PDB file of C-alpha atoms in Angstrom:
ATOM      1  CA  UNK A 347     -43.499 154.580 -93.921  1.00  0.00           C
ATOM      2  CA  UNK A 348     -39.796 155.364 -93.830  1.00  0.00           C
ATOM      3  CA  UNK A 349     -37.720 152.618 -95.336  1.00  0.00           C
ATOM      4  CA  UNK A 350     -34.019 151.969 -95.720  1.00  0.00           C
ATOM      5  CA  UNK A 351     -33.012 149.579 -98.473  1.00  0.00           C
ATOM      6  CA  UNK A 352     -29.493 148.209 -98.442  1.00  0.00           C
ATOM      7  CA  UNK A 353     -27.595 146.519-101.213  1.00  0.00           C
ATOM      8  CA  UNK A 354     -24.079 145.574-102.210  1.00  0.00           C
ATOM      9  CA  UNK A 355     -23.205 142.877 -99.732  1.00  0.00           C
ATOM     10  CA  UNK A 356     -21.834 139.510-100.688  1.00  0.00           C
ATOM     11  CA  UNK A 357     -18.846 137.220-100.618  1.00  0.00           C
ATOM     12  CA  UNK A 358     -15.441 138.694-101.354  1.00  0.00           C
ATOM     13  CA  UNK A 359     -11.859 137.518-101.018  1.00  0.00           C
ATOM     14  CA  UNK A 360      -9.468 139.123 -98.544  1.00  0.00           C
ATOM     15  CA  UNK A 361      -8.038 142.282-100.023  1.00  0.00           C
ATOM     16  CA  UNK A 362     -11.069 142.805-102.187  1.00  0.00           C
ATOM     17  CA  UNK A 363     -13.582 145.617-102.229  1.00  0.00           C
ATOM     18  CA  UNK A 364     -17.294 146.110-101.915  1.00  0.00           C
ATOM     19  CA  UNK A 365     -19.535 149.127-101.957  1.00  0.00           C
ATOM     20  CA  UNK A 366     -22.672 149.108 -99.884  1.00  0.00           C
ATOM     21  CA  UNK A 367     -25.599 151.354-100.645  1.00  0.00           C
ATOM     22  CA  UNK A 368     -28.488 152.427 -98.461  1.00  0.00           C
ATOM     23  CA  UNK A 369     -31.348 154.280-100.066  1.00  0.00           C
ATOM     24  CA  UNK A 370     -33.850 156.069 -97.867  1.00  0.00           C
ATOM     25  CA  UNK A 371     -37.423 156.535 -98.964  1.00  0.00           C
ATOM     26  CA  UNK A 372     -40.544 158.067 -97.503  1.00  0.00           C
ATOM     27  CA  UNK A 373     -40.950 161.394 -95.755  1.00  0.00           C
ATOM     28  CA  UNK A 374     -37.240 162.027 -95.468  1.00  0.00           C
ATOM     29  CA  UNK A 375     -35.745 165.408 -96.227  1.00  0.00           C
ATOM     30  CA  UNK A 376     -32.296 164.974 -94.782  1.00  0.00           C
ATOM     31  CA  UNK A 377     -29.956 162.039 -94.403  1.00  0.00           C
ATOM     32  CA  UNK A 378     -27.353 163.935 -92.403  1.00  0.00           C
ATOM     33  CA  UNK A 379     -27.857 161.842 -89.280  1.00  0.00           C
ATOM     34  CA  UNK A 380     -26.974 158.570 -90.897  1.00  0.00           C
ATOM     35  CA  UNK A 381     -24.330 155.953 -90.414  1.00  0.00           C
ATOM     36  CA  UNK A 382     -23.249 152.372 -90.908  1.00  0.00           C
ATOM     37  CA  UNK A 383     -23.086 149.719 -88.218  1.00  0.00           C
ATOM     38  CA  UNK A 384     -22.088 146.094 -88.250  1.00  0.00           C
ATOM     39  CA  UNK A 385     -22.541 143.074 -86.064  1.00  0.00           C
ATOM     40  CA  UNK A 386     -20.279 140.056 -86.210  1.00  0.00           C
ATOM     41  CA  UNK A 387     -21.054 136.729 -84.525  1.00  0.00           C
ATOM     42  CA  UNK A 388     -20.484 136.971 -80.798  1.00  0.00           C
ATOM     43  CA  UNK A 389     -19.908 140.708 -80.883  1.00  0.00           C
ATOM     44  CA  UNK A 390     -21.885 143.819 -80.118  1.00  0.00           C
ATOM     45  CA  UNK A 391     -23.259 145.917 -82.895  1.00  0.00           C
ATOM     46  CA  UNK A 392     -20.724 148.647 -83.493  1.00  0.00           C
ATOM     47  CA  UNK A 393     -20.527 151.888 -85.361  1.00  0.00           C
ATOM     48  CA  UNK A 394     -18.442 151.524 -88.484  1.00  0.00           C
ATOM     49  CA  UNK A 395     -18.769 154.947 -90.046  1.00  0.00           C
ATOM     50  CA  UNK A 396     -21.025 157.923 -89.683  1.00  0.00           C
ATOM     51  CA  UNK A 397     -21.448 161.619 -90.184  1.00  0.00           C
ATOM     52  CA  UNK A 398     -20.752 163.958 -87.299  1.00  0.00           C
ATOM     53  CA  UNK A 399     -22.926 166.888 -86.265  1.00  0.00           C
ATOM     54  CA  UNK A 400     -20.550 169.181 -88.097  1.00  0.00           C
ATOM     55  CA  UNK A 401     -20.905 167.268 -91.325  1.00  0.00           C
ATOM     56  CA  UNK A 402     -17.576 165.504 -91.103  1.00  0.00           C
ATOM     57  CA  UNK A 403     -17.060 161.757 -90.911  1.00  0.00           C
ATOM     58  CA  UNK A 404     -16.190 159.398 -88.116  1.00  0.00           C
ATOM     59  CA  UNK A 405     -14.789 155.882 -88.411  1.00  0.00           C
ATOM     60  CA  UNK A 406     -14.101 152.983 -86.158  1.00  0.00           C
ATOM     61  CA  UNK A 407     -10.385 152.540 -85.606  1.00  0.00           C
ATOM     62  CA  UNK A 408     -10.515 149.110 -87.178  1.00  0.00           C
ATOM     63  CA  UNK A 409     -11.650 150.462 -90.547  1.00  0.00           C
ATOM     64  CA  UNK A 410      -9.839 153.786 -90.777  1.00  0.00           C
ATOM     65  CA  UNK A 411      -7.979 154.125 -94.018  1.00  0.00           C
ATOM     66  CA  UNK A 412      -9.917 151.285 -95.613  1.00  0.00           C
ATOM     67  CA  UNK A 413     -13.579 152.319 -95.502  1.00  0.00           C
ATOM     68  CA  UNK A 414     -15.137 155.512 -96.773  1.00  0.00           C
ATOM     69  CA  UNK A 415     -18.632 156.771 -96.100  1.00  0.00           C
ATOM     70  CA  UNK A 416     -20.257 159.112 -98.570  1.00  0.00           C
ATOM     71  CA  UNK A 417     -23.707 160.318 -99.497  1.00  0.00           C
ATOM     72  CA  UNK A 418     -25.797 161.614-102.315  1.00  0.00           C
ATOM     73  CA  UNK A 419     -28.372 163.940-100.823  1.00  0.00           C
ATOM     74  CA  UNK A 420     -30.372 164.191-104.031  1.00  0.00           C
ATOM     75  CA  UNK A 421     -30.742 160.423-104.152  1.00  0.00           C
ATOM     76  CA  UNK A 422     -31.108 160.134-100.373  1.00  0.00           C
ATOM     77  CA  UNK A 423     -28.496 157.432-100.501  1.00  0.00           C
ATOM     78  CA  UNK A 424     -25.527 156.703 -98.267  1.00  0.00           C
ATOM     79  CA  UNK A 425     -22.624 154.569 -99.407  1.00  0.00           C
ATOM     80  CA  UNK A 426     -19.911 152.631 -97.693  1.00  0.00           C
ATOM     81  CA  UNK A 427     -16.884 151.911 -99.830  1.00  0.00           C
ATOM     82  CA  UNK A 428     -14.940 149.044 -98.296  1.00  0.00           C
ATOM     83  CA  UNK A 429     -11.422 148.372 -99.523  1.00  0.00           C
ATOM     84  CA  UNK A 430      -8.696 145.991 -98.410  1.00  0.00           C
ATOM     85  CA  UNK A 431     -11.279 143.800 -96.784  1.00  0.00           C
ATOM     86  CA  UNK A 432     -10.218 141.410 -94.064  1.00  0.00           C
ATOM     87  CA  UNK A 433     -11.891 138.293 -92.687  1.00  0.00           C
ATOM     88  CA  UNK A 434     -12.497 140.282 -89.496  1.00  0.00           C
ATOM     89  CA  UNK A 435     -14.811 142.538 -91.488  1.00  0.00           C
ATOM     90  CA  UNK A 436     -17.251 139.678 -91.898  1.00  0.00           C
ATOM     91  CA  UNK A 437     -20.519 140.811 -90.377  1.00  0.00           C
ATOM     92  CA  UNK A 438     -24.029 141.915 -91.085  1.00  0.00           C
ATOM     93  CA  UNK A 439     -23.921 145.561 -92.034  1.00  0.00           C
ATOM     94  CA  UNK A 440     -26.783 147.897 -91.187  1.00  0.00           C
ATOM     95  CA  UNK A 441     -27.473 151.469 -92.081  1.00  0.00           C
ATOM     96  CA  UNK A 442     -29.164 153.702 -89.536  1.00  0.00           C
ATOM     97  CA  UNK A 443     -31.064 156.936 -89.876  1.00  0.00           C
ATOM     98  CA  UNK A 444     -32.276 159.327 -87.201  1.00  0.00           C
ATOM     99  CA  UNK A 445     -35.180 161.389 -88.427  1.00  0.00           C
ATOM    100  CA  UNK A 446     -38.233 163.015 -86.907  1.00  0.00           C
ATOM    101  CA  UNK A 447     -37.448 161.754 -83.426  1.00  0.00           C
ATOM    102  CA  UNK A 448     -37.174 158.139 -84.548  1.00  0.00           C
ATOM    103  CA  UNK A 449     -34.357 155.795 -85.389  1.00  0.00           C
ATOM    104  CA  UNK A 450     -34.658 153.670 -88.485  1.00  0.00           C
ATOM    105  CA  UNK A 451     -32.595 150.636 -89.363  1.00  0.00           C
ATOM    106  CA  UNK A 452     -32.044 148.867 -92.604  1.00  0.00           C
ATOM    107  CA  UNK A 453     -32.674 145.157 -92.806  1.00  0.00           C
ATOM    108  CA  UNK A 454     -28.963 144.402 -92.889  1.00  0.00           C
ATOM    109  CA  UNK A 455     -26.782 142.991 -95.618  1.00  0.00           C
ATOM    110  CA  UNK A 456     -24.291 140.182 -95.150  1.00  0.00           C
ATOM    111  CA  UNK A 457     -20.649 140.808 -95.942  1.00  0.00           C
ATOM    112  CA  UNK A 458     -18.425 137.748 -95.907  1.00  0.00           C
ATOM    113  CA  UNK A 459     -14.686 138.031 -96.449  1.00  0.00           C
ATOM    114  CA  UNK A 460     -13.161 134.631 -97.039  1.00  0.00           C
ATOM    115  CA  UNK A 461     -10.805 132.746 -99.298  1.00  0.00           C
TER     116      UNK A 461
END
């Protein structure tokens, strides 16, 4: 019943920007425990950005200073602003939500950074 719908992925040139969105629907009252992950070919799925228990943010070292996670609680939507994109950022990006004792994943959206 809970669903995460992602959007905003696509093809972008190095140095460009994209903003990913993940809208949660269903019996969700809080999106505090939410974050973004990515998986590149041949690599493990890794945490890109997320919210800490204290409400702050946490980023992978590889994206610090370039990516920003934010949320709109009223819209139950989490965003990932990605700037200064590099080819190494190419991956499938997933949003994740922990709610009601379950973990929910979005379907993933492809981000390709290439000239």
